[in-house]
């Protein structure tokens, strides 16, 4: 783990992605996503920002700092963003993250992010549909009122 303030995290992003820590060749290799979303320790977050965006995100214990941490460099704009958000009781997980973290999530409540694929089907007790993100499908069985996303 990393212990940092938002300011020191932003400074680290500036130093790392600004070419002060690694050689140009190493930085280029680290950020060569080869058509995927993950490079060598960094993520291609461009789809979230509408411009070239590289960085990393994660979570930490609420007792040590924050529940959500994100470091993003926008090289074409010359901007580095560092976010540390304290304990949200309900947070988003991309479908691929939810599958990867299934065991640690347990019965925790969270919102699932992705694209609904196929047509939702309702039975007597639930609405069942699939959500996809980064090629990973998750079957959702939603009980209660119809999700706003699916209502017309």
PDB file of C-alpha atoms in Angstrom:
ATOM      1  CA  UNK A   1       0.000   0.000   0.000  1.00  0.00           C
ATOM      2  CA  UNK A   2       0.866   3.648  -0.225  1.00  0.00           C
ATOM      3  CA  UNK A   3       0.430   6.317   2.409  1.00  0.00           C
ATOM      4  CA  UNK A   4       0.089   9.746   0.822  1.00  0.00           C
ATOM      5  CA  UNK A   5      -1.800  13.008   0.977  1.00  0.00           C
ATOM      6  CA  UNK A   6      -3.634  14.167  -2.158  1.00  0.00           C
ATOM      7  CA  UNK A   7      -0.870  16.730  -2.690  1.00  0.00           C
ATOM      8  CA  UNK A   8       1.972  14.237  -2.394  1.00  0.00           C
ATOM      9  CA  UNK A   9       0.113  11.781  -4.614  1.00  0.00           C
ATOM     10  CA  UNK A  10      -0.355  14.494  -7.272  1.00  0.00           C
ATOM     11  CA  UNK A  11       3.346  15.361  -6.998  1.00  0.00           C
ATOM     12  CA  UNK A  12       4.244  11.680  -7.473  1.00  0.00           C
ATOM     13  CA  UNK A  13       2.053  11.574 -10.601  1.00  0.00           C
ATOM     14  CA  UNK A  14       3.727  14.717 -11.926  1.00  0.00           C
ATOM     15  CA  UNK A  15       7.195  13.247 -11.325  1.00  0.00           C
ATOM     16  CA  UNK A  16       6.342   9.776 -12.654  1.00  0.00           C
ATOM     17  CA  UNK A  17       4.364  10.680 -15.762  1.00  0.00           C
ATOM     18  CA  UNK A  18       6.431  13.821 -16.400  1.00  0.00           C
ATOM     19  CA  UNK A  19       9.562  11.770 -17.061  1.00  0.00           C
ATOM     20  CA  UNK A  20      11.478  12.592 -13.888  1.00  0.00           C
ATOM     21  CA  UNK A  21      11.439   9.055 -12.430  1.00  0.00           C
ATOM     22  CA  UNK A  22      11.812   6.724 -15.420  1.00  0.00           C
ATOM     23  CA  UNK A  23      13.679   6.966 -18.693  1.00  0.00           C
ATOM     24  CA  UNK A  24      11.586   7.868 -21.751  1.00  0.00           C
ATOM     25  CA  UNK A  25      11.932   4.260 -22.957  1.00  0.00           C
ATOM     26  CA  UNK A  26      10.707   2.810 -19.643  1.00  0.00           C
ATOM     27  CA  UNK A  27       7.816   5.284 -19.399  1.00  0.00           C
ATOM     28  CA  UNK A  28       6.867   4.449 -22.983  1.00  0.00           C
ATOM     29  CA  UNK A  29       6.896   0.725 -22.204  1.00  0.00           C
ATOM     30  CA  UNK A  30       4.867   1.256 -19.028  1.00  0.00           C
ATOM     31  CA  UNK A  31       2.161   3.169 -20.905  1.00  0.00           C
ATOM     32  CA  UNK A  32       2.079   0.999 -24.049  1.00  0.00           C
ATOM     33  CA  UNK A  33      -1.310  -0.600 -23.538  1.00  0.00           C
ATOM     34  CA  UNK A  34      -1.076  -2.698 -26.729  1.00  0.00           C
ATOM     35  CA  UNK A  35      -4.786  -2.292 -27.349  1.00  0.00           C
ATOM     36  CA  UNK A  36      -5.697  -3.300 -23.787  1.00  0.00           C
ATOM     37  CA  UNK A  37      -6.760  -1.201 -20.791  1.00  0.00           C
ATOM     38  CA  UNK A  38      -3.835  -2.118 -18.487  1.00  0.00           C
ATOM     39  CA  UNK A  39      -0.124  -1.502 -19.062  1.00  0.00           C
ATOM     40  CA  UNK A  40       2.773  -2.092 -16.696  1.00  0.00           C
ATOM     41  CA  UNK A  41       1.176  -0.955 -13.448  1.00  0.00           C
ATOM     42  CA  UNK A  42      -0.997   1.735 -15.029  1.00  0.00           C
ATOM     43  CA  UNK A  43      -4.471   1.907 -16.520  1.00  0.00           C
ATOM     44  CA  UNK A  44      -5.708   3.548 -19.694  1.00  0.00           C
ATOM     45  CA  UNK A  45      -8.438   5.780 -18.252  1.00  0.00           C
ATOM     46  CA  UNK A  46      -9.010   7.726 -21.489  1.00  0.00           C
ATOM     47  CA  UNK A  47     -12.624   6.615 -21.854  1.00  0.00           C
ATOM     48  CA  UNK A  48     -13.423   8.222 -18.478  1.00  0.00           C
ATOM     49  CA  UNK A  49     -11.974  11.606 -19.474  1.00  0.00           C
ATOM     50  CA  UNK A  50     -12.489  11.939 -23.230  1.00  0.00           C
ATOM     51  CA  UNK A  51      -8.766  12.543 -23.767  1.00  0.00           C
ATOM     52  CA  UNK A  52      -5.532  10.635 -23.244  1.00  0.00           C
ATOM     53  CA  UNK A  53      -5.595   9.718 -19.540  1.00  0.00           C
ATOM     54  CA  UNK A  54      -3.251   7.328 -17.745  1.00  0.00           C
ATOM     55  CA  UNK A  55      -3.021   6.428 -14.093  1.00  0.00           C
ATOM     56  CA  UNK A  56      -4.219   4.012 -11.473  1.00  0.00           C
ATOM     57  CA  UNK A  57      -7.048   3.686  -9.002  1.00  0.00           C
ATOM     58  CA  UNK A  58      -7.750   1.566  -6.002  1.00  0.00           C
ATOM     59  CA  UNK A  59      -9.178   1.399  -2.533  1.00  0.00           C
ATOM     60  CA  UNK A  60      -7.788   1.403   0.952  1.00  0.00           C
ATOM     61  CA  UNK A  61      -9.038   0.886   4.433  1.00  0.00           C
ATOM     62  CA  UNK A  62     -11.216   3.679   5.756  1.00  0.00           C
ATOM     63  CA  UNK A  63      -9.265   3.515   9.020  1.00  0.00           C
ATOM     64  CA  UNK A  64      -5.959   4.307   7.278  1.00  0.00           C
ATOM     65  CA  UNK A  65      -7.173   6.953   4.853  1.00  0.00           C
ATOM     66  CA  UNK A  66      -9.643   6.698   2.080  1.00  0.00           C
ATOM     67  CA  UNK A  67     -12.039   4.303   0.468  1.00  0.00           C
ATOM     68  CA  UNK A  68     -11.288   5.425  -3.102  1.00  0.00           C
ATOM     69  CA  UNK A  69      -7.961   6.653  -4.465  1.00  0.00           C
ATOM     70  CA  UNK A  70      -7.330   7.707  -8.072  1.00  0.00           C
ATOM     71  CA  UNK A  71      -4.243   9.182  -9.720  1.00  0.00           C
ATOM     72  CA  UNK A  72      -4.668  10.360 -13.322  1.00  0.00           C
ATOM     73  CA  UNK A  73      -2.316  12.157 -15.681  1.00  0.00           C
ATOM     74  CA  UNK A  74      -3.725  13.995 -18.697  1.00  0.00           C
ATOM     75  CA  UNK A  75      -0.476  14.434 -20.683  1.00  0.00           C
ATOM     76  CA  UNK A  76      -1.981  16.444 -23.551  1.00  0.00           C
ATOM     77  CA  UNK A  77      -3.371  18.975 -21.046  1.00  0.00           C
ATOM     78  CA  UNK A  78      -0.360  18.910 -18.722  1.00  0.00           C
ATOM     79  CA  UNK A  79      -2.626  18.053 -15.767  1.00  0.00           C
ATOM     80  CA  UNK A  80      -2.353  15.525 -12.939  1.00  0.00           C
ATOM     81  CA  UNK A  81      -5.407  14.692 -10.808  1.00  0.00           C
ATOM     82  CA  UNK A  82      -5.238  13.009  -7.411  1.00  0.00           C
ATOM     83  CA  UNK A  83      -8.443  12.016  -5.633  1.00  0.00           C
ATOM     84  CA  UNK A  84      -8.833  10.518  -2.193  1.00  0.00           C
ATOM     85  CA  UNK A  85     -12.480  10.127  -1.206  1.00  0.00           C
ATOM     86  CA  UNK A  86     -13.450   9.052   2.263  1.00  0.00           C
ATOM     87  CA  UNK A  87     -15.889   6.304   3.000  1.00  0.00           C
ATOM     88  CA  UNK A  88     -18.812   6.306   0.654  1.00  0.00           C
ATOM     89  CA  UNK A  89     -21.432   3.855   1.856  1.00  0.00           C
ATOM     90  CA  UNK A  90     -22.356   2.971  -1.708  1.00  0.00           C
ATOM     91  CA  UNK A  91     -19.794   3.016  -4.496  1.00  0.00           C
ATOM     92  CA  UNK A  92     -19.401   1.880  -8.097  1.00  0.00           C
ATOM     93  CA  UNK A  93     -17.579  -1.224  -9.277  1.00  0.00           C
ATOM     94  CA  UNK A  94     -16.971  -1.947 -12.928  1.00  0.00           C
ATOM     95  CA  UNK A  95     -18.284  -5.396 -13.864  1.00  0.00           C
ATOM     96  CA  UNK A  96     -14.743  -6.716 -14.367  1.00  0.00           C
ATOM     97  CA  UNK A  97     -13.676  -5.390 -10.948  1.00  0.00           C
ATOM     98  CA  UNK A  98     -16.697  -6.963  -9.259  1.00  0.00           C
ATOM     99  CA  UNK A  99     -15.834 -10.364 -10.734  1.00  0.00           C
ATOM    100  CA  UNK A 100     -12.161 -10.042  -9.782  1.00  0.00           C
ATOM    101  CA  UNK A 101     -13.059  -8.943  -6.229  1.00  0.00           C
ATOM    102  CA  UNK A 102     -16.058 -11.239  -5.736  1.00  0.00           C
ATOM    103  CA  UNK A 103     -14.631 -13.014  -2.704  1.00  0.00           C
ATOM    104  CA  UNK A 104     -13.551  -9.847  -0.876  1.00  0.00           C
ATOM    105  CA  UNK A 105     -16.807  -8.011  -1.684  1.00  0.00           C
ATOM    106  CA  UNK A 106     -18.860 -10.722  -0.044  1.00  0.00           C
ATOM    107  CA  UNK A 107     -22.272  -9.276   0.787  1.00  0.00           C
ATOM    108  CA  UNK A 108     -21.159  -5.625   0.528  1.00  0.00           C
ATOM    109  CA  UNK A 109     -23.592  -3.395  -1.310  1.00  0.00           C
ATOM    110  CA  UNK A 110     -22.309  -1.536  -4.374  1.00  0.00           C
ATOM    111  CA  UNK A 111     -23.474  -0.169  -7.711  1.00  0.00           C
ATOM    112  CA  UNK A 112     -22.418  -2.073 -10.782  1.00  0.00           C
ATOM    113  CA  UNK A 113     -21.150  -0.177 -13.784  1.00  0.00           C
ATOM    114  CA  UNK A 114     -21.197  -1.475 -17.338  1.00  0.00           C
ATOM    115  CA  UNK A 115     -23.386  -1.887 -20.382  1.00  0.00           C
ATOM    116  CA  UNK A 116     -26.604  -3.875 -20.199  1.00  0.00           C
ATOM    117  CA  UNK A 117     -26.353  -6.614 -22.838  1.00  0.00           C
ATOM    118  CA  UNK A 118     -29.337  -8.509 -24.141  1.00  0.00           C
ATOM    119  CA  UNK A 119     -32.874  -7.951 -23.032  1.00  0.00           C
ATOM    120  CA  UNK A 120     -33.772  -7.904 -19.315  1.00  0.00           C
ATOM    121  CA  UNK A 121     -36.217 -10.617 -18.273  1.00  0.00           C
ATOM    122  CA  UNK A 122     -38.663 -10.284 -15.413  1.00  0.00           C
ATOM    123  CA  UNK A 123     -40.085 -13.146 -13.400  1.00  0.00           C
ATOM    124  CA  UNK A 124     -42.308 -13.082 -10.314  1.00  0.00           C
ATOM    125  CA  UNK A 125     -39.521 -12.086  -7.934  1.00  0.00           C
ATOM    126  CA  UNK A 126     -36.789 -10.263  -9.876  1.00  0.00           C
ATOM    127  CA  UNK A 127     -35.519  -8.638 -13.033  1.00  0.00           C
ATOM    128  CA  UNK A 128     -32.566 -10.546 -14.472  1.00  0.00           C
ATOM    129  CA  UNK A 129     -30.090  -9.003 -16.905  1.00  0.00           C
ATOM    130  CA  UNK A 130     -26.414  -9.024 -17.834  1.00  0.00           C
ATOM    131  CA  UNK A 131     -23.976  -6.150 -17.442  1.00  0.00           C
ATOM    132  CA  UNK A 132     -20.702  -6.105 -19.377  1.00  0.00           C
ATOM    133  CA  UNK A 133     -17.539  -4.075 -18.844  1.00  0.00           C
ATOM    134  CA  UNK A 134     -14.138  -4.671 -20.485  1.00  0.00           C
ATOM    135  CA  UNK A 135     -15.347  -7.981 -21.897  1.00  0.00           C
ATOM    136  CA  UNK A 136     -16.535  -9.385 -18.550  1.00  0.00           C
ATOM    137  CA  UNK A 137     -20.227 -10.280 -18.114  1.00  0.00           C
ATOM    138  CA  UNK A 138     -22.055 -10.255 -14.792  1.00  0.00           C
ATOM    139  CA  UNK A 139     -25.550 -11.654 -14.360  1.00  0.00           C
ATOM    140  CA  UNK A 140     -27.620  -9.366 -12.154  1.00  0.00           C
ATOM    141  CA  UNK A 141     -30.737 -10.510 -10.316  1.00  0.00           C
ATOM    142  CA  UNK A 142     -32.415  -7.312  -9.151  1.00  0.00           C
ATOM    143  CA  UNK A 143     -35.267  -7.474  -6.634  1.00  0.00           C
ATOM    144  CA  UNK A 144     -37.505  -4.605  -5.639  1.00  0.00           C
ATOM    145  CA  UNK A 145     -38.646  -1.820  -7.928  1.00  0.00           C
ATOM    146  CA  UNK A 146     -37.390  -1.839 -11.486  1.00  0.00           C
ATOM    147  CA  UNK A 147     -33.912  -0.294 -11.857  1.00  0.00           C
ATOM    148  CA  UNK A 148     -34.196   3.249 -13.248  1.00  0.00           C
ATOM    149  CA  UNK A 149     -31.806   2.302 -16.049  1.00  0.00           C
ATOM    150  CA  UNK A 150     -34.300  -0.256 -17.347  1.00  0.00           C
ATOM    151  CA  UNK A 151     -37.494   1.776 -16.977  1.00  0.00           C
ATOM    152  CA  UNK A 152     -38.925   3.475 -20.039  1.00  0.00           C
TER     153      UNK A 152
END
